[in-house]
Coordinates of N, CA and C in Angstrom, one line a residue:
X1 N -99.1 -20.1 -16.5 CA -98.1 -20.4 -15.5 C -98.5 -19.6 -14.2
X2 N -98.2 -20.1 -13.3 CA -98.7 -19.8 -12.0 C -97.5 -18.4 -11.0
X3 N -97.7 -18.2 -10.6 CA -96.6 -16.8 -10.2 C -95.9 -17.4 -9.4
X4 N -96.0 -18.2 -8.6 CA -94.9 -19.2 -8.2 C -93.3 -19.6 -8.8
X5 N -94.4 -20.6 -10.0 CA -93.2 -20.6 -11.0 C -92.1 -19.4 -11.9
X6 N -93.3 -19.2 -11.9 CA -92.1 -17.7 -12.2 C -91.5 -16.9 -11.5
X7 N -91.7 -17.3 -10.1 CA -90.9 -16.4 -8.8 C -89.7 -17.6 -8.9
X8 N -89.9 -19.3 -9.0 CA -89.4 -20.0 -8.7 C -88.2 -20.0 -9.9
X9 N -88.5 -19.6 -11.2 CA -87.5 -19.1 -12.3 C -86.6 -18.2 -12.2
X10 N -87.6 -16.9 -11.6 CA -86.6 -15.8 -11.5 C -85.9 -16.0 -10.2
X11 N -85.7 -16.2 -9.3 CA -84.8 -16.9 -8.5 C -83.8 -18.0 -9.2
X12 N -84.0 -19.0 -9.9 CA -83.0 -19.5 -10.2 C -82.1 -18.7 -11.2
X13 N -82.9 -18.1 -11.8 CA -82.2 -16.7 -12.9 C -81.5 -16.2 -12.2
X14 N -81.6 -15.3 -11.1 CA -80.7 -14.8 -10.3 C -79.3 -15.2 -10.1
X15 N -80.3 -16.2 -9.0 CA -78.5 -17.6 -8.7 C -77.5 -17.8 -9.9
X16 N -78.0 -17.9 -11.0 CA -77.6 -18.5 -11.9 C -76.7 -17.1 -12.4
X17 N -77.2 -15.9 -12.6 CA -76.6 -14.8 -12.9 C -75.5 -14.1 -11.9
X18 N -75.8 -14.4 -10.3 CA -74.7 -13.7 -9.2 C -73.7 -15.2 -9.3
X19 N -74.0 -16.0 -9.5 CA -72.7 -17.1 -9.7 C -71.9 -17.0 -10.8
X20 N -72.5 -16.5 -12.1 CA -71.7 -16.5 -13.1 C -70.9 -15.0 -12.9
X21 N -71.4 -14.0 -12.6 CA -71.0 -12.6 -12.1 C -69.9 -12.6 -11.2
X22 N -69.6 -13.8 -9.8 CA -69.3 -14.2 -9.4 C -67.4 -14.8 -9.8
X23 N -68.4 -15.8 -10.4 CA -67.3 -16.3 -11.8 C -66.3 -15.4 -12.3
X24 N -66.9 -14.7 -13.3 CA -66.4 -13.9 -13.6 C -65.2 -12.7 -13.3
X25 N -65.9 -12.2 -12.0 CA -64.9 -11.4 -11.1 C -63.8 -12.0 -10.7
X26 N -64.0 -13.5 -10.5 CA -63.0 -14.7 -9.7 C -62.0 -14.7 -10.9
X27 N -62.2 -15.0 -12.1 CA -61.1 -15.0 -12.9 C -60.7 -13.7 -13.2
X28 N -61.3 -12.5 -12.8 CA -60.5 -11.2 -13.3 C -59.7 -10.7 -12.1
X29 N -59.8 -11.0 -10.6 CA -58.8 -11.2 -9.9 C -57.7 -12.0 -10.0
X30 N -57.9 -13.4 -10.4 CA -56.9 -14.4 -11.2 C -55.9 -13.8 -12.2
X31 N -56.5 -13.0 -13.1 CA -56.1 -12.6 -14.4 C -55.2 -11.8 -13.6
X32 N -55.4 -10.9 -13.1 CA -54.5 -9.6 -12.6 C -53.4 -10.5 -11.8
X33 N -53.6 -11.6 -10.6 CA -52.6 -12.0 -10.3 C -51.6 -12.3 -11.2
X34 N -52.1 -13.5 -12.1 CA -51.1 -14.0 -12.9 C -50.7 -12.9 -14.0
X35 N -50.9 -11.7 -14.2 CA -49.9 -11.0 -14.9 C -49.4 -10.4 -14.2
X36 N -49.7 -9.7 -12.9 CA -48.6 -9.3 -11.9 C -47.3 -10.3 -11.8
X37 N -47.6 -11.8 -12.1 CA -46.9 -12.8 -11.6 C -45.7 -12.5 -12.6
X38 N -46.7 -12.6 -13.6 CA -45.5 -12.6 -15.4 C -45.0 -12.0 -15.7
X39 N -45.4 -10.1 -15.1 CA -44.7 -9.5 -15.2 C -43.3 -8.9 -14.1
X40 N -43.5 -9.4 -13.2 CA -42.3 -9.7 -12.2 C -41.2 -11.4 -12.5
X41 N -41.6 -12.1 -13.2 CA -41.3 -13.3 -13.5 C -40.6 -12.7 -15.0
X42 N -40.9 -11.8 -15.7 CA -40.1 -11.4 -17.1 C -39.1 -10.2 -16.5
X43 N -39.6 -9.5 -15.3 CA -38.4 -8.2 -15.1 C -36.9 -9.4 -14.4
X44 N -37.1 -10.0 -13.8 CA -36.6 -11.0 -13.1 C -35.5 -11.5 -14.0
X45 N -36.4 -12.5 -14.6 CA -35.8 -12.7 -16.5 C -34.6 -12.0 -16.9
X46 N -35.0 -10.5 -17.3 CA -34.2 -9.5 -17.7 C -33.0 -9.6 -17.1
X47 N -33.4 -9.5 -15.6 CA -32.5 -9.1 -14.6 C -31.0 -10.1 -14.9
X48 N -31.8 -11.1 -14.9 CA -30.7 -12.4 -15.1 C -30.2 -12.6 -16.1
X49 N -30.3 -11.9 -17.2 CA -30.2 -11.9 -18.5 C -29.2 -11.0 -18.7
X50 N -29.0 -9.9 -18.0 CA -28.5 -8.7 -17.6 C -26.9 -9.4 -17.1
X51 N -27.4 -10.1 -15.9 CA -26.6 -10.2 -14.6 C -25.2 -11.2 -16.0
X52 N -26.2 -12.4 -16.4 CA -25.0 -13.1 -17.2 C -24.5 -12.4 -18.1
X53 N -24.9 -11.6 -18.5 CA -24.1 -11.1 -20.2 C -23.2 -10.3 -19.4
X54 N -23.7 -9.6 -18.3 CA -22.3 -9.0 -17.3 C -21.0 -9.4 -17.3
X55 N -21.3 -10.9 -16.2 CA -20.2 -11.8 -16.3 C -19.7 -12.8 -17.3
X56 N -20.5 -12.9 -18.2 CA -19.7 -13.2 -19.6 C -18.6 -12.3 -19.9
X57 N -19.0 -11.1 -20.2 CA -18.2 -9.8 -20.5 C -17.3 -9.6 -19.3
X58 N -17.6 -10.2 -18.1 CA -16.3 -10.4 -17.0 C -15.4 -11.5 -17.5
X59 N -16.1 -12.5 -17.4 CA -14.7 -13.8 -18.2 C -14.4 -13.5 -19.3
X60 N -14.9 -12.9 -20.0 CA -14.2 -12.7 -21.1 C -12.8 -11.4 -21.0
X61 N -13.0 -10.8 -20.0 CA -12.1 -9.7 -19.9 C -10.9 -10.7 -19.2
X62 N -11.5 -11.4 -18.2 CA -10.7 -12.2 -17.5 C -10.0 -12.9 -18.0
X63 N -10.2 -13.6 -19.2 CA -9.5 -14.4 -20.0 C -8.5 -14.0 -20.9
X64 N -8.9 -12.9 -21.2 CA -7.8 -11.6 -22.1 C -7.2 -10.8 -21.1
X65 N -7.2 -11.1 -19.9 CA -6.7 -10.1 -19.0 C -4.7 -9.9 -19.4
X66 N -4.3 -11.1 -19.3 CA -2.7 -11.1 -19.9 C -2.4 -10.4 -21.2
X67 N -3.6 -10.6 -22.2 CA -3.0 -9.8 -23.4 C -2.8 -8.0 -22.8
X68 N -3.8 -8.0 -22.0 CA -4.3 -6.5 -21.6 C -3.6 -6.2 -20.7
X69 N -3.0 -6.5 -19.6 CA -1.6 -6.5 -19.1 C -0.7 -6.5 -19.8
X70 N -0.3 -7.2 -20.9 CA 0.7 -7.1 -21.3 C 0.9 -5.9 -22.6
X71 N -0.3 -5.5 -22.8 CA -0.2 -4.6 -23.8 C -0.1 -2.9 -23.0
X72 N -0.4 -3.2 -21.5 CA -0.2 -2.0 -20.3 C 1.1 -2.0 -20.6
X73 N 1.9 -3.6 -20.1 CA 3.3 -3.0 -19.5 C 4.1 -2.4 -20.7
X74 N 3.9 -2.7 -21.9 CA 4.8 -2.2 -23.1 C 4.8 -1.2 -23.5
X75 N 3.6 -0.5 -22.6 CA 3.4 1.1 -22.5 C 4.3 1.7 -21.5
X76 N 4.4 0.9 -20.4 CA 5.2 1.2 -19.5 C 7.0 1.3 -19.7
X77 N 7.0 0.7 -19.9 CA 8.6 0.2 -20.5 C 9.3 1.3 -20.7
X78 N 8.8 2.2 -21.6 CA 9.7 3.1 -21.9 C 9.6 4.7 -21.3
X79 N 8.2 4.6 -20.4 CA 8.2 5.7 -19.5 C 9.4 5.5 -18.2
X80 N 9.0 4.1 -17.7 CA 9.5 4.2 -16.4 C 11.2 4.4 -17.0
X81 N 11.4 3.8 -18.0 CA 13.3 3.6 -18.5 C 13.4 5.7 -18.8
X82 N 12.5 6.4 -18.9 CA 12.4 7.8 -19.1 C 12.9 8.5 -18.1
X83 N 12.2 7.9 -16.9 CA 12.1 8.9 -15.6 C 13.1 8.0 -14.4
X84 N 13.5 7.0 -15.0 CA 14.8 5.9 -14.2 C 13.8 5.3 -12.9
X85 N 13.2 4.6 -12.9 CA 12.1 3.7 -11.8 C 12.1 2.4 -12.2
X86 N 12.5 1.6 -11.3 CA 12.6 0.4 -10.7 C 11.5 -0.2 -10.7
X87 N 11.0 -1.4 -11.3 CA 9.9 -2.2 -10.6 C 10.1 -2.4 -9.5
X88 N 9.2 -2.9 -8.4 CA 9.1 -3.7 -6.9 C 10.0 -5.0 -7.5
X89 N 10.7 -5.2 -6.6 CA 11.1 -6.4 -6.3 C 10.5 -7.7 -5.5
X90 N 9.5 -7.9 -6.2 CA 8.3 -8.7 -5.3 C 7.8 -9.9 -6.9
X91 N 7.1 -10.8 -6.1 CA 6.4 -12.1 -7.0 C 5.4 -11.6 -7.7
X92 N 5.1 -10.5 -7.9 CA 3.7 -10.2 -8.3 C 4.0 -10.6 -9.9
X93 N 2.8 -9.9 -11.0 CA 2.7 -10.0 -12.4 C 3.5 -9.1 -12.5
X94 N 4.4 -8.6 -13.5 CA 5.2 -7.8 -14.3 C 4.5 -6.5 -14.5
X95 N 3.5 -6.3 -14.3 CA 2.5 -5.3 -14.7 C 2.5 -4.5 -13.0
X96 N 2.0 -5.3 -12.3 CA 1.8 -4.7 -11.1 C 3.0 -4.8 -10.5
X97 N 4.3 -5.1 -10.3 CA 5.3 -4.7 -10.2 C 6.1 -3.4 -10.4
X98 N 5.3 -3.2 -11.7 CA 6.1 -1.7 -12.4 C 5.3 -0.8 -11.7
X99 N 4.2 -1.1 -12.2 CA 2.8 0.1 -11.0 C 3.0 0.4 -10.2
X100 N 3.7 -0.8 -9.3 CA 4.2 -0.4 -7.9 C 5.5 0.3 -7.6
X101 N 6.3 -0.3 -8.6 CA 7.2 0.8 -8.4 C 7.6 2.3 -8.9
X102 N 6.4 2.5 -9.8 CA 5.9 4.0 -10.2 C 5.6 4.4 -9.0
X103 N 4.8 3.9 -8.6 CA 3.9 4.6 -7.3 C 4.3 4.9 -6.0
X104 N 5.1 3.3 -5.7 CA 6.1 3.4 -4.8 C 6.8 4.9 -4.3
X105 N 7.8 5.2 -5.6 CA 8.7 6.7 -6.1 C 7.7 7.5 -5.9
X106 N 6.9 7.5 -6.3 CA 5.9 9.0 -6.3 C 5.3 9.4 -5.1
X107 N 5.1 8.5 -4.2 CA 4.9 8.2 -2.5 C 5.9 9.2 -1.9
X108 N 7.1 8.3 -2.7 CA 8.4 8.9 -1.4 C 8.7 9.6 -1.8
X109 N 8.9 10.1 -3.2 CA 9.5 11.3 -4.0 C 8.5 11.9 -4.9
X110 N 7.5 13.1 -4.4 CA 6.7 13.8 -5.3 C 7.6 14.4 -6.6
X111 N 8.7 14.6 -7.0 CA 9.4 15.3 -7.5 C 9.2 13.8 -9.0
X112 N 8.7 12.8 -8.6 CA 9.0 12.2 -9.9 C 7.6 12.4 -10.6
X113 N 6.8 13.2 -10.4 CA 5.7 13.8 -11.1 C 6.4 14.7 -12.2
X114 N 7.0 15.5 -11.7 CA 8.0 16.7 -12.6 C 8.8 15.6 -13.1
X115 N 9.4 14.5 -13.1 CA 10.9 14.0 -14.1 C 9.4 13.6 -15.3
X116 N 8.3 13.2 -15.0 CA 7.5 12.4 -15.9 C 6.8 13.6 -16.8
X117 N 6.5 14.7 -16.2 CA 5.9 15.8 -16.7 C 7.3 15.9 -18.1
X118 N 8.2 16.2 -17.5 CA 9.7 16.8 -18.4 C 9.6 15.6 -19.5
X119 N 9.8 14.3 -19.2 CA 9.8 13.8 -19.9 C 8.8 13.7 -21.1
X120 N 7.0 14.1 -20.6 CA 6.2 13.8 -21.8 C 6.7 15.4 -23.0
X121 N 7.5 16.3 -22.1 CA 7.3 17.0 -22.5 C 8.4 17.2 -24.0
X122 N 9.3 16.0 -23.4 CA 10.5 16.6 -24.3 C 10.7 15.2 -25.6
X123 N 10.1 14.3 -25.2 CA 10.4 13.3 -25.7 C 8.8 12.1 -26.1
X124 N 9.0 12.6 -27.6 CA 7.5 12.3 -28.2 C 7.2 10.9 -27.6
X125 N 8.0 9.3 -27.5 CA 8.2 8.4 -27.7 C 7.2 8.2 -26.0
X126 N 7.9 8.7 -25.4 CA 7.4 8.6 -23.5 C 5.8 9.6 -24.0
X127 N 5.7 10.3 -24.4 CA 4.2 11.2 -24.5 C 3.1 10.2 -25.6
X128 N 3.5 9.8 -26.2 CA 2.9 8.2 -26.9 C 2.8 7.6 -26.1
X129 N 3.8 6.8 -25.3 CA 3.6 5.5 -24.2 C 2.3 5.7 -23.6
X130 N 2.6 7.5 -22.9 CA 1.8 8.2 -21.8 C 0.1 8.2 -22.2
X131 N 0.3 8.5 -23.4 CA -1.3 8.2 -24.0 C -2.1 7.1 -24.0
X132 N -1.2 6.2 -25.1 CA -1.4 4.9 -25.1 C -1.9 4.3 -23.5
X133 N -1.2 4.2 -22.8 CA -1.4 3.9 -21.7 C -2.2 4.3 -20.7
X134 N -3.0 5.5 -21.0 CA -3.9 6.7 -20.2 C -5.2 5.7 -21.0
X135 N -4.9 5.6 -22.6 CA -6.1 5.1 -23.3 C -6.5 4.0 -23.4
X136 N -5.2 3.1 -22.9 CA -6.2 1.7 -22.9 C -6.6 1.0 -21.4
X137 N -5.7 1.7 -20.8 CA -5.8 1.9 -18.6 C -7.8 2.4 -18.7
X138 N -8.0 3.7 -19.4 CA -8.9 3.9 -19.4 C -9.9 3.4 -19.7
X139 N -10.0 2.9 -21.0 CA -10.8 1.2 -21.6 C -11.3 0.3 -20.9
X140 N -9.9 -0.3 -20.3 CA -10.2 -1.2 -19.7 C -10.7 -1.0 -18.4
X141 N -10.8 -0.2 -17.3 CA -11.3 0.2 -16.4 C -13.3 0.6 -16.7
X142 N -13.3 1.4 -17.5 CA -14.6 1.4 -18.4 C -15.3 0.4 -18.6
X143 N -14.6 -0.6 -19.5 CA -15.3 -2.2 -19.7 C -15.3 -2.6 -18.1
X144 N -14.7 -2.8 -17.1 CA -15.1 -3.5 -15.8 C -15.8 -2.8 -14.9
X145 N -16.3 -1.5 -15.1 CA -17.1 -1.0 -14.2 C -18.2 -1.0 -14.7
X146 N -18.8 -1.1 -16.5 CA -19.9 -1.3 -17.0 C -20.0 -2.7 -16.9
X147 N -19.1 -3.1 -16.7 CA -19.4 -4.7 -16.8 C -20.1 -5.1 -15.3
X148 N -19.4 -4.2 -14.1 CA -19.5 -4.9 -13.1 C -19.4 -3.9 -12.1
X149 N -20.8 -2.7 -12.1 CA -20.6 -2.0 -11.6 C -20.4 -1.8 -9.9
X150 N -21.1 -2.5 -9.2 CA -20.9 -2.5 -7.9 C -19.9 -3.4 -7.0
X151 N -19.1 -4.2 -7.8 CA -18.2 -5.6 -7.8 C -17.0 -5.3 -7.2
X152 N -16.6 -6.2 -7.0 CA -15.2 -6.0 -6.0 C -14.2 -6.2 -7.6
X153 N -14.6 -6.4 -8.2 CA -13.5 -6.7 -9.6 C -13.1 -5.2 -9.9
X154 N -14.4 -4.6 -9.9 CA -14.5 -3.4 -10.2 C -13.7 -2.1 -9.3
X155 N -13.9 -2.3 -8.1 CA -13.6 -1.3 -7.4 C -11.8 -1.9 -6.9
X156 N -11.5 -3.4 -7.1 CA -9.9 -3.5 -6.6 C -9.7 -2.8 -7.6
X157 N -9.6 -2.6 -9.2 CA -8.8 -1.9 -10.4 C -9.2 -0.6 -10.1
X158 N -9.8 -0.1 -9.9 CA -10.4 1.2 -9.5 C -9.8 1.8 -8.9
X159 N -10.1 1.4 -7.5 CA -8.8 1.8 -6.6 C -7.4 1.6 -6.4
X160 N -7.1 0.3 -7.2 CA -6.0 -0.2 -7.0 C -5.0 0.6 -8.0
X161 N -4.1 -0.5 -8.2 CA -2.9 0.7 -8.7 C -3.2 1.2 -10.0
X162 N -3.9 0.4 -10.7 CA -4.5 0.7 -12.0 C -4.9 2.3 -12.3
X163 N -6.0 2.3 -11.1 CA -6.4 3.6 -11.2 C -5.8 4.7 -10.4
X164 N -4.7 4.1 -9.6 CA -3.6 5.3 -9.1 C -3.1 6.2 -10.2
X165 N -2.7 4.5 -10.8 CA -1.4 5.0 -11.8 C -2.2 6.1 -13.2
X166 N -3.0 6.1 -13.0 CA -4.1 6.3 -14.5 C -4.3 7.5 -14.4
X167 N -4.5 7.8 -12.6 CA -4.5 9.5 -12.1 C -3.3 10.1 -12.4
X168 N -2.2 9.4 -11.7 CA -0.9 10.2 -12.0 C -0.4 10.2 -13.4
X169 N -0.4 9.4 -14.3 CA -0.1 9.9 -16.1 C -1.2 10.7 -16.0
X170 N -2.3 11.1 -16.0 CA -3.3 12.0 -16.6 C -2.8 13.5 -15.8
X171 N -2.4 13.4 -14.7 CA -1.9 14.6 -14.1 C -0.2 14.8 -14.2
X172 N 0.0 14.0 -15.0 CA 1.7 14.7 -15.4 C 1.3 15.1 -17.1
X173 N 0.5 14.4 -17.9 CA 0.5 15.2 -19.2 C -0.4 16.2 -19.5
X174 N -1.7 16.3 -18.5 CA -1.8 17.6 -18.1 C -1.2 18.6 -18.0
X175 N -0.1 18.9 -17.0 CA 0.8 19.5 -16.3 C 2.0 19.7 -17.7
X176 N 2.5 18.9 -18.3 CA 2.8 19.1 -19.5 C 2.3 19.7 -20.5
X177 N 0.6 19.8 -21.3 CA 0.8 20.2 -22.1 C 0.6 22.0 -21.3
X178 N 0.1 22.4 -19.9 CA 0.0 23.6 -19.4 C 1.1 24.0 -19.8
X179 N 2.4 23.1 -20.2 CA 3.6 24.4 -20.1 C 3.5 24.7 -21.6
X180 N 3.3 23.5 -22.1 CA 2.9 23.9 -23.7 C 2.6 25.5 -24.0
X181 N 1.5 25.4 -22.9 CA 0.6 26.9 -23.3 C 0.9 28.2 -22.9

């Protein structure tokens, strides 16, 4: 063989080797995109996966919301008939009526902190309600902020009367058992 041909070999050898080299690199940049892809395409995933089981666990609260109001106000019943408070006389739910008129009194008259204090203190039946109602006010506030932590669902019950009212029983049986002590 002539040294030609063999220059003319090893030249095609070459080509043949920087293309496949070539090659090669082309799909190991490929490869890295498409798992970058897959792996922002599965956190994504998660994300949404996340987001609905959230709002599942919001309709679902939403949908039991009445049992769960109504298992508030029956807690309420026998506090406010304790401490003599009026629901609001307004269209609202039954629930947020009474809240409001807890809160309302406690606005105008700080003094009904002490009739509510006296009361957990003297009368087991109102210091049950007071519990009850600290414990499942607190639940359920719990379930809607894990459910929906940055949400407006979350922060109206939060802030709203729910979690007024939720401060004020926890700072009247406070304040009660201190006399305890």
């Amino acid at each position: 063989m002539s040294n030609t041909l063999i220059f003319v070999l090893l030249c095609v050898l070459l080509i043949v080797c920087v293309c496949a080299l070539y090659f090669v690199i082309t799909l190991n940049v490929k490869a890295k995109e498409n798992a970058k892809t897959l792996t922002y395409q599965y956190n994504l995933i998660v994300k949404l996966q996340s987001l609905l089981k959230n709002k599942t666990a919001t309709n679902a609260v939403a949908e039991n919301a009445e049992m769960i109001y109504q298992d508030l106000l029956q807690n309420l019943i026998p506090i406010m008939a304790a401490i003599d408070i009026m629901p609001r006389n307004t269209s609202e739910h039954p629930l947020w009526r009474a809240l409001g008129g807890i809160m309302d009194e406690y606005s105008k008259n700080p003094f009904a902190l002490e009739k509510l204090r006296r009361a957990i203190k003297l009368d087991s039946e109102v210091a049950r309600s007071v519990d009850n109602y600290i414990n499942r006010a607190d639940s359920f506030l719990h379930h809607i902020t894990t459910t929906d932590p940055d949400g407006i669902l979350s922060s109206t019950f939060t802030d709203g009367l729910l979690g007024q009212s939720l401060t004020f029983f926890a700072q009247a049986k406070q304040l009660a058992q201190q006399g305890n002590e």
